[in-house]
CSV table of C-alpha atoms in Angstrom, one decimal:
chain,number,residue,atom,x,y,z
A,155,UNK,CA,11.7,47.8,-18.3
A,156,UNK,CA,12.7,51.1,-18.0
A,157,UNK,CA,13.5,51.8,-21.9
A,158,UNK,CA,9.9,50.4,-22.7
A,159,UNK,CA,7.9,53.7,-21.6
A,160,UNK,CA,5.3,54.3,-23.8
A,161,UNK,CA,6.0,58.0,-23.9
A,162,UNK,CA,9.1,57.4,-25.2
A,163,UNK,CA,11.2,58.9,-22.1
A,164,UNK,CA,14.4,57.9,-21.3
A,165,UNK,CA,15.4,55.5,-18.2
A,166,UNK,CA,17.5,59.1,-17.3
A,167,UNK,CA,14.3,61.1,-17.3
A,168,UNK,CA,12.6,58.9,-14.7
A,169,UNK,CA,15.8,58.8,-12.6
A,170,UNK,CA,16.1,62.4,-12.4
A,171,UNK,CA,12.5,63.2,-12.1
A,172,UNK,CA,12.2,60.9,-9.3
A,173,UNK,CA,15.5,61.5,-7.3
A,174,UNK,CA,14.4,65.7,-7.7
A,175,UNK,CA,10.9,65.0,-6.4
A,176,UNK,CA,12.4,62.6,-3.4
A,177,UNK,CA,14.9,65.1,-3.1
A,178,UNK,CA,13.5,67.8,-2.7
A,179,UNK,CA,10.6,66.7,0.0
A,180,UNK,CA,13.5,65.2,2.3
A,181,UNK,CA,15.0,69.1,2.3
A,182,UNK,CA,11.5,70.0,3.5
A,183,UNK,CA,11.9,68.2,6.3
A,184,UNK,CA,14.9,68.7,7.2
A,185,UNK,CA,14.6,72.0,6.9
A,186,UNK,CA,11.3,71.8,9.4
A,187,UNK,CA,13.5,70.5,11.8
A,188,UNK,CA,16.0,72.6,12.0
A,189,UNK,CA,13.1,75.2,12.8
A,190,UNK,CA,13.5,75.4,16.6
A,191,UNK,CA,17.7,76.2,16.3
A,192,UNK,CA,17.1,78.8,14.0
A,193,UNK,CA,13.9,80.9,15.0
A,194,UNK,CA,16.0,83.5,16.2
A,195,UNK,CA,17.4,83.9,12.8
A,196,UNK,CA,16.3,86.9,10.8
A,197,UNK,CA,15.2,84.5,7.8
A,198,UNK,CA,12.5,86.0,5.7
A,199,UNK,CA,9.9,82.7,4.7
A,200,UNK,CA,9.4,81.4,1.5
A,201,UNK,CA,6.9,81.1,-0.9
A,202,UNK,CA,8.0,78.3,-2.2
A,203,UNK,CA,8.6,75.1,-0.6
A,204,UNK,CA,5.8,75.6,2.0
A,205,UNK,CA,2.4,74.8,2.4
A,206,UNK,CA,-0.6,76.5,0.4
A,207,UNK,CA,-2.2,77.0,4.4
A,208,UNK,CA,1.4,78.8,5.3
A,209,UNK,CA,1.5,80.4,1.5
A,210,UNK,CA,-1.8,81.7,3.0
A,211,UNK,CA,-0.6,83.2,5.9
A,212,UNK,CA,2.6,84.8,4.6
A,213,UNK,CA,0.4,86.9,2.2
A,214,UNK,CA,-2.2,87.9,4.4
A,215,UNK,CA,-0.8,91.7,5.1
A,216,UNK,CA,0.3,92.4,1.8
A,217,UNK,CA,-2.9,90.3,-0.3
A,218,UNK,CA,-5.6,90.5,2.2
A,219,UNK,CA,-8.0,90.0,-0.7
A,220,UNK,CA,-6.6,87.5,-2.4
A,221,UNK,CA,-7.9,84.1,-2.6
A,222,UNK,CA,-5.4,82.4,-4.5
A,223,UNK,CA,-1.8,82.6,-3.7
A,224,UNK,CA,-0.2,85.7,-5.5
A,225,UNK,CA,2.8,84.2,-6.8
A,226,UNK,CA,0.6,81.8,-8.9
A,227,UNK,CA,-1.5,84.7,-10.1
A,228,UNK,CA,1.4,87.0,-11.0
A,229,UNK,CA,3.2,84.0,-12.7
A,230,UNK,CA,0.0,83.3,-15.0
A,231,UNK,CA,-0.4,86.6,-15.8
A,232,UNK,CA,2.8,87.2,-16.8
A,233,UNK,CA,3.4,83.9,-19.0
A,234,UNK,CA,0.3,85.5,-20.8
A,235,UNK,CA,1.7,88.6,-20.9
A,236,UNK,CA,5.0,88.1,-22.1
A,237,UNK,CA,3.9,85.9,-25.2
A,238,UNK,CA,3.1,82.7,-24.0
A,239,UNK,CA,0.0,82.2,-26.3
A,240,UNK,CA,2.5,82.6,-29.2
A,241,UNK,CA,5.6,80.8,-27.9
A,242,UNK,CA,6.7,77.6,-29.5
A,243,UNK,CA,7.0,74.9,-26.5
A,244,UNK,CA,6.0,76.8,-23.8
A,245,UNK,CA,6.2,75.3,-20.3
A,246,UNK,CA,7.9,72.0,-22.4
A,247,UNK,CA,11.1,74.6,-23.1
A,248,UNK,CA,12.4,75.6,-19.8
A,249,UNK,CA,13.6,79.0,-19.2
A,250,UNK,CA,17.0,80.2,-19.0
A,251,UNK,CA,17.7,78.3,-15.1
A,252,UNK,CA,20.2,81.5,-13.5
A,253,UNK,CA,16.8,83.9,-15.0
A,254,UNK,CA,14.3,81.6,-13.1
A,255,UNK,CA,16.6,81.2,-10.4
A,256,UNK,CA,17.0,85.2,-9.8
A,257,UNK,CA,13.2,85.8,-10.4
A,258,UNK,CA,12.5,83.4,-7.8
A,259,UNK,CA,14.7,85.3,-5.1
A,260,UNK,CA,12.6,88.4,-6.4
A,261,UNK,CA,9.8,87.9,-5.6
A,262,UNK,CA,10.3,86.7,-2.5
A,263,UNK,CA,12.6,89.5,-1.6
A,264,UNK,CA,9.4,91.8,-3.2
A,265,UNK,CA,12.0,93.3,-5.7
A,266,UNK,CA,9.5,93.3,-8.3
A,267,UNK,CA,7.8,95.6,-7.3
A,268,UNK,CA,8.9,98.8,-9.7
A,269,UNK,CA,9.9,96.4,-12.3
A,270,UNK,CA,9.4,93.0,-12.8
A,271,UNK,CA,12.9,91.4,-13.3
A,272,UNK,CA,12.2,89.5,-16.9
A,273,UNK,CA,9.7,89.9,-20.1
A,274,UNK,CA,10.6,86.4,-20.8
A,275,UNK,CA,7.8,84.1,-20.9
A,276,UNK,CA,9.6,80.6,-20.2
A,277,UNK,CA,10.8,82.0,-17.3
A,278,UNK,CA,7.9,82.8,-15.8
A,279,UNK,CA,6.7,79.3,-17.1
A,280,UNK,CA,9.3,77.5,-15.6
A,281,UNK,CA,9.1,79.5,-12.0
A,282,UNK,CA,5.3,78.2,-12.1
A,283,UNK,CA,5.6,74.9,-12.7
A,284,UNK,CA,8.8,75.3,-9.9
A,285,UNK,CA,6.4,76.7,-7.6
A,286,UNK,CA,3.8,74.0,-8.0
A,287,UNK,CA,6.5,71.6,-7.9
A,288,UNK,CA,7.9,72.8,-4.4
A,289,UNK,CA,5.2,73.0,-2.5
A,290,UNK,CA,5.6,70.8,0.6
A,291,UNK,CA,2.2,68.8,-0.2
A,292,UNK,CA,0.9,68.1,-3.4
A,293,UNK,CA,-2.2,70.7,-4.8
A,294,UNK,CA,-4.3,67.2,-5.2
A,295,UNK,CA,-3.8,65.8,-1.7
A,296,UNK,CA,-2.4,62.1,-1.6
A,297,UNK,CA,-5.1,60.9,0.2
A,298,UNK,CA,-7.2,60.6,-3.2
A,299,UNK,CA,-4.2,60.3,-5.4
A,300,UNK,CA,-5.2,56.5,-6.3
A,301,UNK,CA,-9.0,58.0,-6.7
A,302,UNK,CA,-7.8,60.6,-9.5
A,303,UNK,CA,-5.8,57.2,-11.4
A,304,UNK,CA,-9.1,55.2,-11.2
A,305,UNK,CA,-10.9,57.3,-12.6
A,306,UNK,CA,-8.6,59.5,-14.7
A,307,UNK,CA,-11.2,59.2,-18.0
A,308,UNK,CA,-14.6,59.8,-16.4
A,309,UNK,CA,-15.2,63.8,-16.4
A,310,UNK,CA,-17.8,63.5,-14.0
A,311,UNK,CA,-15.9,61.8,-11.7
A,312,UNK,CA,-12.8,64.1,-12.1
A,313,UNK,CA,-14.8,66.7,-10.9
A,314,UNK,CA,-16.6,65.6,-8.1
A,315,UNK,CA,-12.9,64.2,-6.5
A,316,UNK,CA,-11.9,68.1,-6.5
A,317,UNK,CA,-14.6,68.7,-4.6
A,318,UNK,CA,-13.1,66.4,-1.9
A,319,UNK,CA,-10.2,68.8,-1.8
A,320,UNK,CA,-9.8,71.3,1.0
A,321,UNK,CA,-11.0,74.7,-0.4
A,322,UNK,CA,-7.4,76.2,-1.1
A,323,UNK,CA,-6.2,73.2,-2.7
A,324,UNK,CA,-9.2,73.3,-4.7
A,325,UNK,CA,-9.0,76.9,-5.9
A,326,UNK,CA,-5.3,76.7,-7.1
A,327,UNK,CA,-6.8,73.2,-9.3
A,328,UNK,CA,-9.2,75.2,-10.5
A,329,UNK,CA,-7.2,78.5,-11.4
A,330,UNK,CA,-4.3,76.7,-13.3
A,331,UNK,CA,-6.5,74.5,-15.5
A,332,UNK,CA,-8.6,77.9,-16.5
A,333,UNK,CA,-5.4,78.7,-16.9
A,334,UNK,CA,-3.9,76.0,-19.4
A,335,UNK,CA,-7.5,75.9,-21.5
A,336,UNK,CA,-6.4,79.5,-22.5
A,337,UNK,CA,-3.7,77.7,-24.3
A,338,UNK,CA,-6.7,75.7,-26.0
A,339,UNK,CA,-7.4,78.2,-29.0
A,340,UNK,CA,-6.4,76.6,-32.4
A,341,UNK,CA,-4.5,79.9,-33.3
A,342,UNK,CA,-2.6,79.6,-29.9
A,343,UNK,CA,-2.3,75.3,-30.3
A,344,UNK,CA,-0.9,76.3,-34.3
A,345,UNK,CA,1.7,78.8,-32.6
A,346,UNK,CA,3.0,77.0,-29.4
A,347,UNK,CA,2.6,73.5,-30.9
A,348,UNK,CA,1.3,72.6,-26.8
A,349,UNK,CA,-2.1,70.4,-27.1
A,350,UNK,CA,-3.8,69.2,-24.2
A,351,UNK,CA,-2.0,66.2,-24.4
A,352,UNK,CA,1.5,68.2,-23.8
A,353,UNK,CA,0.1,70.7,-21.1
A,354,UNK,CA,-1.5,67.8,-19.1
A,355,UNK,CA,2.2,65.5,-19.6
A,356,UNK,CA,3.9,68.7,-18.5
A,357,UNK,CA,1.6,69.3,-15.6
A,358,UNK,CA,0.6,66.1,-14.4
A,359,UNK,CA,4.3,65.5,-12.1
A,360,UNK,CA,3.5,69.5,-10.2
A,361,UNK,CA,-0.2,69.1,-10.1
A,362,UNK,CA,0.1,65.2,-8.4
A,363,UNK,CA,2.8,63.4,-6.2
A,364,UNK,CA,2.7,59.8,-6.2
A,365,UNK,CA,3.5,58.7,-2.9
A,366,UNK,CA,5.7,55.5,-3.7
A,367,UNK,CA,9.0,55.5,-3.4
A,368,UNK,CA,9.0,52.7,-6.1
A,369,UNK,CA,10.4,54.1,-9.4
A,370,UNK,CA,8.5,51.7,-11.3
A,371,UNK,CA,5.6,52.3,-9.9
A,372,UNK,CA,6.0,56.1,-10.3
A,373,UNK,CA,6.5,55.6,-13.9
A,374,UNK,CA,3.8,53.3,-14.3
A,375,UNK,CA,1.1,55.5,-13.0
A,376,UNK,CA,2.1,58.5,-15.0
A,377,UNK,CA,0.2,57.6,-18.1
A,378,UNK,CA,-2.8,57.7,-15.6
A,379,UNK,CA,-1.8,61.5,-13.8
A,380,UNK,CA,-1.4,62.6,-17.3
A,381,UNK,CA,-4.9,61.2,-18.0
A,382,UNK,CA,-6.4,62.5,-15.4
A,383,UNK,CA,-4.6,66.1,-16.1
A,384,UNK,CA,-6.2,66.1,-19.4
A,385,UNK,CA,-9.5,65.6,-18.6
A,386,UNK,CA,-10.0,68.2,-16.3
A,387,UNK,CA,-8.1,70.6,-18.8
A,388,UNK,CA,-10.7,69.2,-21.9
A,389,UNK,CA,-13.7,68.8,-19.5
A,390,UNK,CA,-13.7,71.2,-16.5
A,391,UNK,CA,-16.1,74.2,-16.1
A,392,UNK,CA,-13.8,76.8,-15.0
A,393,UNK,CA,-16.3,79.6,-15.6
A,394,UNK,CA,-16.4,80.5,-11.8
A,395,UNK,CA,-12.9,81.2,-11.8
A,396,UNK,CA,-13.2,84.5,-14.0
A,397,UNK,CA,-12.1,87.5,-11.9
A,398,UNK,CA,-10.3,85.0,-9.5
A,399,UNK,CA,-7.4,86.0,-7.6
């Protein structure tokens, strides 16, 4: 049943976790089809909501040299910056939603640029994991989401299914678990009470998708996403990420 999940959630958690990610993918579409009445329309594109390839392509003028997508690396660095490593519940606290909100329209308006709009670290956090969380496909494609719940506890194996990944998908894996082992120092663990246990429950829903549309099903196989979250954030050499952006 519902009240019986092992991680203690609420029916209410899975019902609005669910319906949100649903949600928001039938917008996508919707949206994509609307494409050929509004073309004309001087709409700017998004960064979020679209795909890491079109993510690509938007930046390719303004980040030439950038390999990752610069809305993830700004975010990151900015959590950091901001306090993260010494914030109690970061990325489980969400930021203050009309902040994230007007963040998000800032930097895709490129009103950032003289000042960035908030020195609030939960923000930032939250617009991350939004950003993650809206991308039209998953990061870890769904053609090996049933691979990663398999074999969520073998490290070896964890790694060798990100290699199946295509090579952006792979790189934005990579750079936000480097990212979340910097939350690994005890002095940082002792400060933001966030173990990898919490980062990888937190991340698991924006780094996978299950492609059900059964809600018991999606609940079921988040003990394994988690799982599998947490041993790439304890296991995985990120070491080639360094310098990354």
């Amino acid at each position: 049943s519902l009240a019986g999940d092992p991680d203690g959630r609420s029916a209410g958690h899975w019902i609005r976790k669910f319906s949100m990610k649903r949600g928001f993918r039938g917008k996508s579409k919707s949206t994509e089809n609307l494409s050929a009445s509004t073309e004309n329309l001087p709409i700017k594109p998004s960064m979020f909501g679209a795909t890491l390839e079109d993510v690509m392509a938007l930046q390719k003028e303004s980040h030439p040299d950038n390999h990752l997508p610069w809305v993830l690396s700004l975010l990151a660095e900015k959590v950091v910056f901001f306090g993260g490593y010494s914030t109690e519940g970061i990325f489980r606290v969400p930021g203050d939603i009309d902040k994230v909100s007007a963040l998000k329209t800032s930097l895709d308006n490129g009103e950032f640029l003289q000042e960035f709009p908030t020195t609030d670290a939960p923000v930032c956090a939250s617009l991350l994991k939004e950003w993650l969380r809206e991308l039209y496909d998953p990061v870890i494609t769904n053609d090996l989401y049933q691979k990663c719940l398999e074999n969520c506890e073998h490290a070896k194996f964890c790694e060798s299914i990100l290699k199946e990944l295509p090579a952006i998908n792979r790189l934005v894996v990579a750079f936000v678990i480097r990212f979340l082992q910097g939350f690994l120092e005890e002095e940082t663990v002792r400060k933001t009470k966030m173990t990898a246990d919490n980062l990888a429950m937190i991340f698991a829903p924006n780094l996978l998708r299950c492609p059900s549309t059964d809600l018991q099903v999606a609940m079921d196989n988040s003990k394994w996403e988690m799982t599998f979250v947490r041993t790439l954030i304890n296991t995985l050499d990120t070491s080639y990420m360094e310098g990354v952006v």
